[in-house]
PDB file of C-alpha atoms in Angstrom:
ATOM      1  CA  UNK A 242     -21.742  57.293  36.136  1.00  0.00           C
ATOM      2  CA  UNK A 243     -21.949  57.795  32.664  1.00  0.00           C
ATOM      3  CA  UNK A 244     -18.194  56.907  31.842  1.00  0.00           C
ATOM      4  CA  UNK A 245     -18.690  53.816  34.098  1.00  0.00           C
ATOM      5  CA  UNK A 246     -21.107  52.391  31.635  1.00  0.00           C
ATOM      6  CA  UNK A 247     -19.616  53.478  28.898  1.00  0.00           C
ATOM      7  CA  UNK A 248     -16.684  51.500  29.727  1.00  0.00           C
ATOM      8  CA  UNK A 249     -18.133  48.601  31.343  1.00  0.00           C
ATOM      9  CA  UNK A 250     -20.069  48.212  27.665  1.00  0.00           C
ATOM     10  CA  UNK A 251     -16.603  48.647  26.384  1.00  0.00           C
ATOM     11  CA  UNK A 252     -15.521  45.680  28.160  1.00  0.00           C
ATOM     12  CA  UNK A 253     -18.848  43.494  27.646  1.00  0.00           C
ATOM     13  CA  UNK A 254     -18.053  44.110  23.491  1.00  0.00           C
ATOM     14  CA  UNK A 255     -14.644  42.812  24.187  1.00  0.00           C
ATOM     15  CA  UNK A 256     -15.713  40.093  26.102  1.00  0.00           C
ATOM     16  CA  UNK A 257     -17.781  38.751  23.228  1.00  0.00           C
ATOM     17  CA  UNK A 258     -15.452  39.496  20.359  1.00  0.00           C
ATOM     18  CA  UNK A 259     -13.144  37.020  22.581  1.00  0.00           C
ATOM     19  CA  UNK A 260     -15.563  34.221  23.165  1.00  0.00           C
ATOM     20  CA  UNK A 261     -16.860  34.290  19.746  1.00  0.00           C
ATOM     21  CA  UNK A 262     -13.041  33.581  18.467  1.00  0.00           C
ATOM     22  CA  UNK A 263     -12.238  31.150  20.721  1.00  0.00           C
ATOM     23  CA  UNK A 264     -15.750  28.803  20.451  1.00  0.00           C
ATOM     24  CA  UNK A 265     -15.935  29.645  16.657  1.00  0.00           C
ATOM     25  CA  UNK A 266     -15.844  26.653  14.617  1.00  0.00           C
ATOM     26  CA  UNK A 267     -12.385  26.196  13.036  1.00  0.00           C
ATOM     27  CA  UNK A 268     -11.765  24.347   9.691  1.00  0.00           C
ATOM     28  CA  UNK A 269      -8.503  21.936  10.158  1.00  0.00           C
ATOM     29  CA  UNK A 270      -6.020  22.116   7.498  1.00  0.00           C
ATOM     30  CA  UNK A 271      -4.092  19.001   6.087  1.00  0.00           C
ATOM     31  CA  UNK A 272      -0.498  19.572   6.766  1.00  0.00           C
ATOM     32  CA  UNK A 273       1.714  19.863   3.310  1.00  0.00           C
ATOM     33  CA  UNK A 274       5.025  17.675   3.477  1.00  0.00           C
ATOM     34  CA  UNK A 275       7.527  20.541   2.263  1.00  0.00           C
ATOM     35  CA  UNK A 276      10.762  18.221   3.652  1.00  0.00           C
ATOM     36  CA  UNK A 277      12.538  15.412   4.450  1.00  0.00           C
ATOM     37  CA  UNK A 278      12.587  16.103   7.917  1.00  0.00           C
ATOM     38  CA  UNK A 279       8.464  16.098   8.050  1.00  0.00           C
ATOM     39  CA  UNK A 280       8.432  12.453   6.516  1.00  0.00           C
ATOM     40  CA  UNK A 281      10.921  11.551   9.108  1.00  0.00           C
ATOM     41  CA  UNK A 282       8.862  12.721  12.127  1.00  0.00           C
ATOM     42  CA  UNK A 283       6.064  11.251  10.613  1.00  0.00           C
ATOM     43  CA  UNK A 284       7.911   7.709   9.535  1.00  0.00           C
ATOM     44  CA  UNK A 285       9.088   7.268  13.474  1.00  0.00           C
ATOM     45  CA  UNK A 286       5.963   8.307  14.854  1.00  0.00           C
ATOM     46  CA  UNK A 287       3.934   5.138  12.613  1.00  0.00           C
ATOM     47  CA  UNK A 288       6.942   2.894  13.374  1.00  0.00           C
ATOM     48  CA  UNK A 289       8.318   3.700  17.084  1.00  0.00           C
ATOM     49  CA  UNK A 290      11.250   2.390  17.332  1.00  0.00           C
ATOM     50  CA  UNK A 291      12.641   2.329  14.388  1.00  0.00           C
ATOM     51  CA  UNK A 292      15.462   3.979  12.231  1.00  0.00           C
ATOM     52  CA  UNK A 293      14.624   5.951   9.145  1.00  0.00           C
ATOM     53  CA  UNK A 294      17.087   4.670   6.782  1.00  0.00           C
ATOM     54  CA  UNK A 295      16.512   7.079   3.376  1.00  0.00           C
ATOM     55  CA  UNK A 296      13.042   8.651   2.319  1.00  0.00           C
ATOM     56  CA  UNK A 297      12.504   9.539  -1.599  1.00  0.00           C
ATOM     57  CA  UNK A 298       9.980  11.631  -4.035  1.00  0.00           C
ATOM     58  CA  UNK A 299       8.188   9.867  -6.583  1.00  0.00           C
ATOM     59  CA  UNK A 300       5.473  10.555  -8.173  1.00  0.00           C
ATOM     60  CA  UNK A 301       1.970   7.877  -8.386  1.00  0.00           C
ATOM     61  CA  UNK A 302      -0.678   9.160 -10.412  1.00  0.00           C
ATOM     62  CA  UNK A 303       0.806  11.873 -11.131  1.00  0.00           C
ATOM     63  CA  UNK A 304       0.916  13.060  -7.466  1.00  0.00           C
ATOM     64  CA  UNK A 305       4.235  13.972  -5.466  1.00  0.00           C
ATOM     65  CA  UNK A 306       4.766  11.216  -2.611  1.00  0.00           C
ATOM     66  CA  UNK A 307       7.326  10.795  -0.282  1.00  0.00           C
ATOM     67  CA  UNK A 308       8.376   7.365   0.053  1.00  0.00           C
ATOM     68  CA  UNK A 309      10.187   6.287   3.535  1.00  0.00           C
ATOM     69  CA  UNK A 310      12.215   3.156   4.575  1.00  0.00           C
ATOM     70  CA  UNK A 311      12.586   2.152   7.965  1.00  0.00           C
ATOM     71  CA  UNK A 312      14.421  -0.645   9.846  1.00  0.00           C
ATOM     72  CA  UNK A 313      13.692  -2.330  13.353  1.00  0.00           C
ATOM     73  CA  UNK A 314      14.763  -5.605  14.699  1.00  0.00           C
ATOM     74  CA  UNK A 315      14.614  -8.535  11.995  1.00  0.00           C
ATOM     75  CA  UNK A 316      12.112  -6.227   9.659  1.00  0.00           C
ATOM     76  CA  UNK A 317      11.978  -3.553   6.715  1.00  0.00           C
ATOM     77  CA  UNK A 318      10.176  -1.056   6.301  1.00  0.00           C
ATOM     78  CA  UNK A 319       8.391   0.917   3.548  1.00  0.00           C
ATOM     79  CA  UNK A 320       5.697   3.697   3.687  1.00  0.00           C
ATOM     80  CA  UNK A 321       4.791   6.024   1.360  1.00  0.00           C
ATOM     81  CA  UNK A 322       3.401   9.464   2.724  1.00  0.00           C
ATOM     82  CA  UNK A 323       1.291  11.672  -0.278  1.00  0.00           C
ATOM     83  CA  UNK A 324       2.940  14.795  -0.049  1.00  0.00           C
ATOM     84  CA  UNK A 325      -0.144  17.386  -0.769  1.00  0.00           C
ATOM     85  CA  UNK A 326      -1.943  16.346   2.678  1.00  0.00           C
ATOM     86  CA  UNK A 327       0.891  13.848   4.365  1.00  0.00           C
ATOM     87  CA  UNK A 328      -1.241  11.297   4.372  1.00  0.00           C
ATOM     88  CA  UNK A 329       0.082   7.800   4.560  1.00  0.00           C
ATOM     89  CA  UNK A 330      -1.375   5.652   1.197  1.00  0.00           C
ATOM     90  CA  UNK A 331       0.647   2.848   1.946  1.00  0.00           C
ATOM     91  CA  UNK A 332       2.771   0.841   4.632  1.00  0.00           C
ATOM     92  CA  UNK A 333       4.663  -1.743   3.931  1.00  0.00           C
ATOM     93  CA  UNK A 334       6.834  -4.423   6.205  1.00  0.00           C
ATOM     94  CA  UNK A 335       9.099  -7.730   6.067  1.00  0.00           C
ATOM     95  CA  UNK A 336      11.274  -9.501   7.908  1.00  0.00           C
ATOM     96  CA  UNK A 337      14.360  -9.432   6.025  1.00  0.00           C
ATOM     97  CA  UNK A 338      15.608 -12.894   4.250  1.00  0.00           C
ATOM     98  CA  UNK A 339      18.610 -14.112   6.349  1.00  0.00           C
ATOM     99  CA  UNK A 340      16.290 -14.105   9.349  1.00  0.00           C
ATOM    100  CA  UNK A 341      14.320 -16.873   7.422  1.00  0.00           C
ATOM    101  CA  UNK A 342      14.923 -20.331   7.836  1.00  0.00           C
ATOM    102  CA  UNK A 343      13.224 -23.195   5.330  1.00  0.00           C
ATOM    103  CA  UNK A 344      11.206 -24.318   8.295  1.00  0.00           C
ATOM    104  CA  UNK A 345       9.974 -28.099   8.886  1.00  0.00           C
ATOM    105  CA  UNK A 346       7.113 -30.498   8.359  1.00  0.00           C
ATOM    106  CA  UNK A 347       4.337 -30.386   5.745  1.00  0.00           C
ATOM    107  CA  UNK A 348       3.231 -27.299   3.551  1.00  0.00           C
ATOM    108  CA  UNK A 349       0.208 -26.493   5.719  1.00  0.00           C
ATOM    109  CA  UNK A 350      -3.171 -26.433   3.530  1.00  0.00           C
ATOM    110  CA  UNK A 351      -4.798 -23.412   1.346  1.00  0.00           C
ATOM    111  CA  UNK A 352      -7.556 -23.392   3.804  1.00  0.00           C
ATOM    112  CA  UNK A 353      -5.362 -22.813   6.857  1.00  0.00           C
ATOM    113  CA  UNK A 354      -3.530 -20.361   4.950  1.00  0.00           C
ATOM    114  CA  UNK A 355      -6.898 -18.313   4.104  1.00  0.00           C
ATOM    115  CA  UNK A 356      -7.866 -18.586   7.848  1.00  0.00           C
ATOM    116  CA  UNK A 357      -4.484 -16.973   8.787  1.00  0.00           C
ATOM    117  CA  UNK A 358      -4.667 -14.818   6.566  1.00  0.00           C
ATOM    118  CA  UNK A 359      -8.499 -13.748   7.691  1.00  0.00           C
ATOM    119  CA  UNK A 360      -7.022 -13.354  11.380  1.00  0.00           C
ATOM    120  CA  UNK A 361      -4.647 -10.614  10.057  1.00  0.00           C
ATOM    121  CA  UNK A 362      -7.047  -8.558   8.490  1.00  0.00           C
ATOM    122  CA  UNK A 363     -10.607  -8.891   9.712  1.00  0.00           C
ATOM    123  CA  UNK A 364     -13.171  -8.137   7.798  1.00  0.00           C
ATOM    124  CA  UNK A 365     -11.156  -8.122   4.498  1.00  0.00           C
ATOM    125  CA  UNK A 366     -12.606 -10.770   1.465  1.00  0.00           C
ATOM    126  CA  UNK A 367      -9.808 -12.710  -0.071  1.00  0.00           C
ATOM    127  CA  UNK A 368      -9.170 -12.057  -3.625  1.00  0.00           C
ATOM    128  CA  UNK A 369      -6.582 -15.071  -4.409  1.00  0.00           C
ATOM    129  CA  UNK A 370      -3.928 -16.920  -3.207  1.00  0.00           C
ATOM    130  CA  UNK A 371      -1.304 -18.645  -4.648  1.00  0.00           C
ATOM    131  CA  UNK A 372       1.282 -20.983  -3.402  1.00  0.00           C
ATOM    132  CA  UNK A 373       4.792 -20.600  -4.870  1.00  0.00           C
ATOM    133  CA  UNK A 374       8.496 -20.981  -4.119  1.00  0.00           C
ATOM    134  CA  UNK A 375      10.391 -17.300  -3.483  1.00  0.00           C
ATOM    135  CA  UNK A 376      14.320 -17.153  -2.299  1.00  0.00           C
ATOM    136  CA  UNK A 377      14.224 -20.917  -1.521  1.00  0.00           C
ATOM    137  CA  UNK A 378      10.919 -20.821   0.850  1.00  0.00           C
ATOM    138  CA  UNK A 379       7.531 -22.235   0.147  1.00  0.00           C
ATOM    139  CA  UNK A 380       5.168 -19.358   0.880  1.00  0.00           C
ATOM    140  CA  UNK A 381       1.322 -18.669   0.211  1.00  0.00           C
ATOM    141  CA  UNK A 382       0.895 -15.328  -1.598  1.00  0.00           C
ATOM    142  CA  UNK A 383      -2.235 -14.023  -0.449  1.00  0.00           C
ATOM    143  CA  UNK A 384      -4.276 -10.691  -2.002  1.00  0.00           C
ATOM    144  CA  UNK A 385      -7.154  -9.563  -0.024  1.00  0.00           C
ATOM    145  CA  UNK A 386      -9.257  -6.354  -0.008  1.00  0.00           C
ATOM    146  CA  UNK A 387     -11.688  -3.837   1.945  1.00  0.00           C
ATOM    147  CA  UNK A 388     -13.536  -0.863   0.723  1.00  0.00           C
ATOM    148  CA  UNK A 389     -10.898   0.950   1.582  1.00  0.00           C
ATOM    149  CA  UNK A 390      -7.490  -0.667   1.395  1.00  0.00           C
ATOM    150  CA  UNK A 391      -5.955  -3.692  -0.437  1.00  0.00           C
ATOM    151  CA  UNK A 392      -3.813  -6.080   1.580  1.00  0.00           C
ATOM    152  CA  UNK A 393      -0.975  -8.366  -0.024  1.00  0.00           C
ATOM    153  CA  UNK A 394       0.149 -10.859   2.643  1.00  0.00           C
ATOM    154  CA  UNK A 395       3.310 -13.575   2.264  1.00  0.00           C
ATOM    155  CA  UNK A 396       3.021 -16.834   4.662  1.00  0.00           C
ATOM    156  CA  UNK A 397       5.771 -19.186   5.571  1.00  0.00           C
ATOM    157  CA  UNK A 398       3.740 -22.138   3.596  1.00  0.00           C
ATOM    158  CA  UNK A 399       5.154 -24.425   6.434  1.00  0.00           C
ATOM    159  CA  UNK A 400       5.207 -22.704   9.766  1.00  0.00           C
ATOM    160  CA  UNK A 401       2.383 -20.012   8.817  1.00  0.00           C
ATOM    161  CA  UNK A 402       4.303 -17.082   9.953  1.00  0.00           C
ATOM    162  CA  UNK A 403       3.641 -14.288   8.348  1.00  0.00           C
ATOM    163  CA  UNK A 404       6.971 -12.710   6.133  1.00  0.00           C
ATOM    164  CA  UNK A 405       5.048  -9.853   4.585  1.00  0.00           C
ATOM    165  CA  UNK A 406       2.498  -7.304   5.144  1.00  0.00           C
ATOM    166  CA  UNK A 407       1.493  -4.827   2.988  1.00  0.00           C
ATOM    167  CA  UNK A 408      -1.714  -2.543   2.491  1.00  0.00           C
ATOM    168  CA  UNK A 409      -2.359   0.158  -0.394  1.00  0.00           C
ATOM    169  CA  UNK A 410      -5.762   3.067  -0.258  1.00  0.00           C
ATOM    170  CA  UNK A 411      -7.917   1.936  -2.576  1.00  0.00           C
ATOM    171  CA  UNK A 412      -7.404   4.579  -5.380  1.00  0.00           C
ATOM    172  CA  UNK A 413     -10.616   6.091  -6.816  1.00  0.00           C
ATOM    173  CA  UNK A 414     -11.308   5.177 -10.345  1.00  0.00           C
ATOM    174  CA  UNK A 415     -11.365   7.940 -13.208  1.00  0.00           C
ATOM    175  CA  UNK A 416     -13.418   6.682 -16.409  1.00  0.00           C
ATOM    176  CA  UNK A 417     -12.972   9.817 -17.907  1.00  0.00           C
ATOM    177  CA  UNK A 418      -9.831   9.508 -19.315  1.00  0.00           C
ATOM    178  CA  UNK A 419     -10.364   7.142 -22.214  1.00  0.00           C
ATOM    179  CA  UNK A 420      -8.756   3.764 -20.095  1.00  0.00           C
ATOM    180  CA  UNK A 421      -9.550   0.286 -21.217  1.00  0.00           C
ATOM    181  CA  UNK A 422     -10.425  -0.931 -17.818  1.00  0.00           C
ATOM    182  CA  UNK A 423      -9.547  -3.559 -15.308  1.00  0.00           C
ATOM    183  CA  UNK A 424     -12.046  -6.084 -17.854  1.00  0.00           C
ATOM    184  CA  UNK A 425     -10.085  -5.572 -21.042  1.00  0.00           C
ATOM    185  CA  UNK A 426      -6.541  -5.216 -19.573  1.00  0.00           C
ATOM    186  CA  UNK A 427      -7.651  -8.707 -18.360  1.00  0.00           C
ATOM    187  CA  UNK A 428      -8.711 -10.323 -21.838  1.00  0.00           C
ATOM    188  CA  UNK A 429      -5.537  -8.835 -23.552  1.00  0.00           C
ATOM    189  CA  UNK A 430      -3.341 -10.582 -20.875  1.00  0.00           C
ATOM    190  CA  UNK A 431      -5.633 -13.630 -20.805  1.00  0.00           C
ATOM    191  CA  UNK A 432      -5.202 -13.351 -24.436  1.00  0.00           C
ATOM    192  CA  UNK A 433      -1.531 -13.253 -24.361  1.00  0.00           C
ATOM    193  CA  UNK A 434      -0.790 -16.326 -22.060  1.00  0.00           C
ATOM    194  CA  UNK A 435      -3.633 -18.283 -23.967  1.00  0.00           C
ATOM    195  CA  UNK A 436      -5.485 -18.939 -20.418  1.00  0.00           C
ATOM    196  CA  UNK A 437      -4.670 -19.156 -16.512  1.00  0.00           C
ATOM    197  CA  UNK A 438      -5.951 -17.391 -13.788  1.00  0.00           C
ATOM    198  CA  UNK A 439      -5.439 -13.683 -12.892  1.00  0.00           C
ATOM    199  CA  UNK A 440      -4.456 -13.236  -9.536  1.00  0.00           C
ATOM    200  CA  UNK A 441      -3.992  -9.018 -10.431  1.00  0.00           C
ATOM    201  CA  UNK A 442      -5.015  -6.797 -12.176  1.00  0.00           C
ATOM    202  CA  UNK A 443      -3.734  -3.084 -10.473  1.00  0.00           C
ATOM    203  CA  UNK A 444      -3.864   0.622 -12.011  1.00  0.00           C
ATOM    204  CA  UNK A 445      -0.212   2.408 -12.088  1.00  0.00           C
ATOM    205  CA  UNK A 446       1.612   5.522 -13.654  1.00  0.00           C
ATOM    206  CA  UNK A 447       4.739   4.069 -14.416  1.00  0.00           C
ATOM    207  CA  UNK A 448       7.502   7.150 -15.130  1.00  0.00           C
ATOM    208  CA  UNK A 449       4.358   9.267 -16.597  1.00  0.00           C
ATOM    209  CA  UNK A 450       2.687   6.192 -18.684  1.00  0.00           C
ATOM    210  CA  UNK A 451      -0.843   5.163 -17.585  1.00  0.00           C
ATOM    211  CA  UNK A 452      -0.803   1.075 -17.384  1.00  0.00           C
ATOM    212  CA  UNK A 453      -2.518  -1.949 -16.228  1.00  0.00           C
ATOM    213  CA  UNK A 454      -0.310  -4.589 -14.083  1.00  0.00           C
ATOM    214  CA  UNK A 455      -1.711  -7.686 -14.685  1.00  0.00           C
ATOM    215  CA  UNK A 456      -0.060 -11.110 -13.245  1.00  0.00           C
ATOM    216  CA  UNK A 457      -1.334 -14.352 -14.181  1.00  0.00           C
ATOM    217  CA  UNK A 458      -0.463 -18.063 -12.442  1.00  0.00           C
ATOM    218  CA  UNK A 459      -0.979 -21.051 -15.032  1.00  0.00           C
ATOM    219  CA  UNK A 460       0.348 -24.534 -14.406  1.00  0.00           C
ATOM    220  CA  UNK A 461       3.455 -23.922 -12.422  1.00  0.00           C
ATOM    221  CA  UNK A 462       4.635 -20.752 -13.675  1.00  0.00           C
ATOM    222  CA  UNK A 463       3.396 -16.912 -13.336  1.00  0.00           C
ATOM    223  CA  UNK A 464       3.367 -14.269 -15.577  1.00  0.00           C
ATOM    224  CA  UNK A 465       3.537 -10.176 -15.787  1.00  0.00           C
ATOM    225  CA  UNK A 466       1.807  -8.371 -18.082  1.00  0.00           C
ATOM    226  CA  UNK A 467       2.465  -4.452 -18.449  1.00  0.00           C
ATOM    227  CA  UNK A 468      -0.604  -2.786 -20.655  1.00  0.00           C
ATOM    228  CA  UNK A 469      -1.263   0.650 -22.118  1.00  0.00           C
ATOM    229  CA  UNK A 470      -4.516   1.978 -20.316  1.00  0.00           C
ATOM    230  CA  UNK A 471      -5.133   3.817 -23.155  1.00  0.00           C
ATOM    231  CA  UNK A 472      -4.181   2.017 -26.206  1.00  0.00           C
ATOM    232  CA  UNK A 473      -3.718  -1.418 -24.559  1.00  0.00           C
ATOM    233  CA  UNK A 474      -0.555  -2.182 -26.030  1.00  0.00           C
ATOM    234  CA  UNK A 475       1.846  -5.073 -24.395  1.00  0.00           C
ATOM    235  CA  UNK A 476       4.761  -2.783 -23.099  1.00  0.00           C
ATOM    236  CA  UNK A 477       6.091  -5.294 -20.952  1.00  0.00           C
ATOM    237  CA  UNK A 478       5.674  -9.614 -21.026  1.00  0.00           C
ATOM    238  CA  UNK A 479       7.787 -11.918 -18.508  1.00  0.00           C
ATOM    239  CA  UNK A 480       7.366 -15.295 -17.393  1.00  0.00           C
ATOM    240  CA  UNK A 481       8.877 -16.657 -14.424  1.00  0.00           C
ATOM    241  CA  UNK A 482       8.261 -19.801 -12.407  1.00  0.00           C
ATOM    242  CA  UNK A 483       6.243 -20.184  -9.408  1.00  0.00           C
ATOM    243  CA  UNK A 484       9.287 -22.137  -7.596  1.00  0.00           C
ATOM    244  CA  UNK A 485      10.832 -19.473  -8.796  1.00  0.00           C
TER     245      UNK A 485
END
């Protein structure tokens, strides 16, 4: 008798140890991309369908990302995958130029371009849009943005399709590293091109180098302003047409 409970309390211990592994609460990891095969999987998985075409490492903000193009039918694709949790920070797509044609009729209106461009991404505010000329097409270049994600659209200024899609994470802003800011990276550019109005003003690590990107439309042509987001030097100044 006494052996009998001895090992049916033997059991009963067991019995707990088991259920308190299999119910305790487990803390989920974020996969690491260690390969080109893992960006791959991933890639085919966001885009079924499609063929992976190359995948690179870059770095943005210092971080390692894995950066994957993608074809399927008449489009391109690019998404960018950060490497330390595989999460996807950006996705990209277009239909590829010789699938475009000029298209016919009038250059539909600003407003109807806003409202298409409102039906692709609800709930986003529009930032600005600007109508230019790119390969030979009229298209509306629209920037809009969430609280989470920032959304660059092209539309075919005369049929309304839309040519590009792109969206970016909203990247967290560090004002402890002695930047300028998104207000004076603005003024220096502003002060550059004499006026206009800026249509973007975006954070970037270009090869190492902290910068502002800063584009301006005035009149009928656009410009690019590259500034140091420490020192806010002019590293880079180009002008360029609207109509291209």
């Amino acid at each position: 008798m006494g052996k009998c409970k001895m090992l049916g309390a033997v059991i009963l211990s067991f019995c707990l140890m088991v259920t308190s592994v299999c119910f305790m609460p487990r803390t989920v990891q974020a996969k690491e991309i260690t390969s080109v095969r893992q960006v791959k999987k991933l890639a085919k998985k966001q885009v079924k369908g499609a063929k992976v075409v190359k995948v690179d490492m870059d770095y943005e903000s210092g971080k390692l990302v894995f950066e994957a193009e993608l074809r399927k039918g008449k489009k391109e694709y690019n998404l960018t995958y950060r490497a330390s949790d595989s999460k996807l920070i950006s996705y990209e797509w277009e239909i590829e130029s010789w699938h475009i044609s000029n298209g016919r009729g009038n250059i539909i209106s600003e407003g109807k371009a806003r409202k298409l461009a409102k039906k692709q991404v609800k709930n986003a505010s529009i930032t600005s849009i600007v109508r230019k000329r790119s390969d030979g097409i009229d298209i509306y270049k629209v920037k809009m943005k969430t609280s989470k994600k920032k959304y660059e659209l092209k539309l075919h200024a005369r049929t309304g399709k839309v040519l590009e899609y792109e969206w970016k994470l909203v990247t967290k802003k560090d004002n402890n590293k002695g930047y300028i800011g998104e207000e004076k990276a603005k003024a220096i550019a502003l002060n550059k091109v004499g006026s206009g109005t800026v249509v973007k003003v975006e954070f970037d690590n270009d090869d190492g180098t902290p910068v502002y990107d800063v584009e301006i439309v005035k009149g009928e042509l656009e410009y690019e302003v590259k500034i140091h987001a420490k020192t806010g030097k002019i590293l880079k100044f180009e002008m360029e047409s609207i109509y291209d």
